[in-house]
Rosetta silent file (secondary structure, phi, psi, omega in degrees, C-alpha in Angstrom):
SEQUENCE: XXXXXXXXXXXXXXXXXXXXXXXXXXXXXXXXXXXXXXXXXXXXXXXXXXXXXXXXXXXXXXXXXXXXXXXXXXXXXXXXXXXXXXXXXXXXXXXXX
SCORE:     score description
SCORE:     0.000 S_00000001
   1 L     0.000 -131.154 -151.315    1.581  -11.215  -12.961 S_00000001
   2 L   172.080  124.604  124.931    1.306   -7.619  -11.448 S_00000001
   3 E  -155.215  145.117 -166.424    1.956   -7.447   -7.651 S_00000001
   4 L   -97.173   87.696 -149.881    2.320   -4.847   -5.625 S_00000001
   5 E  -107.340  144.263 -153.125    3.208   -4.530   -2.333 S_00000001
   6 L   -79.676   43.413 -162.440    2.460   -1.865    0.320 S_00000001
   7 L   -50.149  117.478 -174.502    5.329   -1.970    2.882 S_00000001
   8 L   -88.259   43.755  128.812    3.490   -0.148    6.035 S_00000001
   9 L   -34.511  133.440  153.592    6.950    0.483    7.171 S_00000001
  10 L  -114.573    6.564  177.869    9.033    3.568    7.801 S_00000001
  11 L   -93.696 -167.817  155.439   12.091    1.748    8.634 S_00000001
  12 L  -111.850   69.872  168.197   14.796   -0.354    6.855 S_00000001
  13 L   -96.853 -136.786  122.127   14.170   -2.821    9.354 S_00000001
  14 L   -14.178  -37.082  161.484   12.524   -6.211    9.025 S_00000001
  15 H   -78.464  -27.940 -154.573    9.226   -5.646    6.920 S_00000001
  16 H  -104.840   55.340 -170.904   12.057   -4.211    3.933 S_00000001
  17 H  -141.254  -70.054 -161.203   14.259   -7.252    4.922 S_00000001
  18 H   -77.556  -17.050  170.881   11.468   -9.564    4.474 S_00000001
  19 H  -118.449   26.847  125.540    9.676   -8.467    0.953 S_00000001
  20 H     3.966  -76.869 -146.532   13.648   -8.245    0.139 S_00000001
  21 H   -97.395  -50.005  172.503   13.460  -11.648    0.116 S_00000001
  22 H   -58.549  -30.816  177.449    9.986  -12.172   -1.232 S_00000001
  23 H   -88.215   -4.934  177.312   11.069  -10.093   -4.322 S_00000001
  24 H   -65.852  -54.395  164.131   14.312  -12.151   -4.999 S_00000001
  25 H   -35.969  -36.801 -167.335   12.268  -14.891   -5.525 S_00000001
  26 H  -116.752  -41.126 -149.919    8.923  -13.765   -7.338 S_00000001
  27 L   -77.271   11.820  160.835   10.896  -10.592   -9.320 S_00000001
  28 L   -33.029  -70.761 -161.344   11.751  -13.663  -12.409 S_00000001
  29 L  -135.296   14.259  159.042    8.905  -13.783  -14.060 S_00000001
  30 L  -135.876  159.355 -171.526    6.447  -11.140  -12.618 S_00000001
  31 L   -70.937  137.352   99.826    6.131   -6.646  -12.903 S_00000001
  32 L    84.821  -90.641 -122.797    6.647   -5.426   -9.385 S_00000001
  33 L  -100.119  138.309  160.443    5.782   -2.322   -8.079 S_00000001
  34 E  -117.140  151.241  167.256    6.253   -1.337   -4.237 S_00000001
  35 L  -100.481   91.080  160.671    3.811    1.081   -2.271 S_00000001
  36 L   -57.644   67.627 -159.836    5.487    3.797    0.172 S_00000001
  37 H   -81.470  -23.750 -177.602    2.353    5.312    2.177 S_00000001
  38 H   -92.294   13.570  170.591    4.959    6.951    4.396 S_00000001
  39 H  -126.612   40.445 -176.987    6.877    8.960    1.287 S_00000001
  40 L  -131.179 -176.064  174.587    3.467    9.369   -0.531 S_00000001
  41 L  -145.244   98.321  167.401    0.759   12.442    0.968 S_00000001
  42 L  -108.721   71.424  169.063   -1.772   11.061    1.462 S_00000001
  43 L   -14.529  105.874  141.159   -5.148   12.416    3.909 S_00000001
  44 L     0.935  124.055 -175.386   -6.537   10.737    6.383 S_00000001
  45 L   -99.414  177.224  179.241   -9.875    9.569    5.125 S_00000001
  46 L   -89.067  -10.305  151.544  -12.842   11.594    5.962 S_00000001
  47 L   109.656    1.051 -155.695  -15.132    9.812    5.573 S_00000001
  48 L   -49.244  -31.645  179.826  -17.437   11.663    3.445 S_00000001
  49 L    99.923   -0.213 -176.712  -18.728    8.856    1.906 S_00000001
  50 H  -104.459   31.570  153.323  -18.393    9.856   -2.555 S_00000001
  51 H   -68.570  -49.353 -178.385  -16.022    7.338   -2.766 S_00000001
  52 H   -67.459  -25.215 -155.216  -19.319    4.839   -3.076 S_00000001
  53 H   -82.132  -89.091  -79.026  -21.146    6.938   -5.441 S_00000001
  54 L  -130.613  177.568 -176.525  -18.500    8.448   -7.894 S_00000001
  55 L   -90.326  122.207  153.834  -14.946    6.456   -9.305 S_00000001
  56 L    94.543 -179.229 -159.907  -11.958    7.823   -6.430 S_00000001
  57 L   -96.957  140.200  139.509  -11.761    9.949   -3.303 S_00000001
  58 L   -52.953   26.376  175.927  -12.011   13.712   -3.663 S_00000001
  59 L  -107.677  140.151 -148.289   -8.960   14.752   -1.615 S_00000001
  60 L   -95.341   91.132 -167.057   -6.725   16.090   -4.033 S_00000001
  61 L  -169.054 -163.949 -158.498   -3.591   14.117   -2.914 S_00000001
  62 L   -74.912   -0.768 -157.951   -1.749   10.690   -3.811 S_00000001
  63 L  -115.008   15.858  158.429   -4.665    8.433   -3.133 S_00000001
  64 L  -109.292  -28.071  158.349   -6.650    8.014   -6.660 S_00000001
  65 H   -42.447  -79.953 -163.228   -2.996    7.098   -7.863 S_00000001
  66 H   -36.995  -32.054 -166.951   -2.027    4.986   -5.274 S_00000001
  67 H   -77.366  -31.377 -163.688   -5.794    2.875   -5.202 S_00000001
  68 H   -78.888  -47.447 -177.694   -5.400    2.783   -9.347 S_00000001
  69 H   -70.495 -101.040  176.556   -1.956    1.121   -9.044 S_00000001
  70 H   -16.620  -35.254 -153.925   -3.654   -1.713   -6.280 S_00000001
  71 H   -96.559  -14.036  173.038   -7.010   -2.228   -8.086 S_00000001
  72 L  -114.624   24.210 -174.547   -4.443   -3.399  -11.350 S_00000001
  73 L   -97.651  173.480  169.347   -2.259   -5.492   -9.281 S_00000001
  74 L   -94.870  -52.016  134.016   -3.049   -9.494  -10.070 S_00000001
  75 E  -123.613  153.658  173.998   -1.659  -10.058   -6.284 S_00000001
  76 L   -87.373  151.178  152.332   -1.096   -7.634   -3.074 S_00000001
  77 L  -116.448  132.986  165.490    1.462   -8.409   -0.158 S_00000001
  78 L  -126.247  126.464 -149.051    0.965   -6.295    2.635 S_00000001
  79 L  -107.760   84.084 -131.208    3.909   -5.599    4.463 S_00000001
  80 L  -167.977  146.041  171.019    4.003   -4.566    8.229 S_00000001
  81 L   -60.113  152.277  155.572    5.369   -4.155   11.572 S_00000001
  82 L  -123.502  140.951 -169.848    2.920   -5.439   14.566 S_00000001
  83 E  -151.174  119.599  166.114    2.516   -2.738   17.169 S_00000001
  84 L    64.172   -6.329  165.778    0.291   -3.492   19.717 S_00000001
  85 L   115.617   44.173 -179.868   -1.106   -7.013   17.831 S_00000001
  86 E  -148.002  173.624   62.849   -2.270   -4.222   14.426 S_00000001
  87 L    73.456  134.048  126.212   -1.467   -2.720   11.461 S_00000001
  88 L   -56.221 -175.541 -170.253    1.046    0.041   11.101 S_00000001
  89 H  -119.998    3.242  161.723   -0.753    3.007   11.070 S_00000001
  90 H   -84.292    5.256 -147.309    0.836    3.593    8.046 S_00000001
  91 H  -123.413  -37.503 -156.920   -0.190    0.949    6.238 S_00000001
  92 H   -73.627  -23.631  148.954   -3.466    0.822    8.070 S_00000001
  93 H   -24.139  -66.729   93.587   -3.890    4.741    5.902 S_00000001
  94 H    58.449  -95.370 -145.846   -3.650    2.399    2.777 S_00000001
  95 H   -71.962   -5.212  157.796   -6.683    0.199    3.914 S_00000001
  96 L  -126.158   31.857  173.116   -8.813    3.161    4.625 S_00000001
  97 L   -96.265    0.000    0.000   -8.421    4.869    2.119 S_00000001
């Protein structure tokens, strides 16, 4: 099974600890890839709607390769710290795109 983990934290804290615990239990029989939005060049969504009519985003950044990795996954794990009862901005950026 191909598992993609989206790490919504820019810090090496509890979110990374939880991710590492998951990887320890799941890595034996699965292919795991971690996406770290804070290390990618992804612009915020412009709301242009082009992605709804064609394949992919018009932005020339890391959006399309990232979306392709997510779309190819059998399982997606969203890992995020909770700020003000919501997800981190890094994770929301990926979801919005």
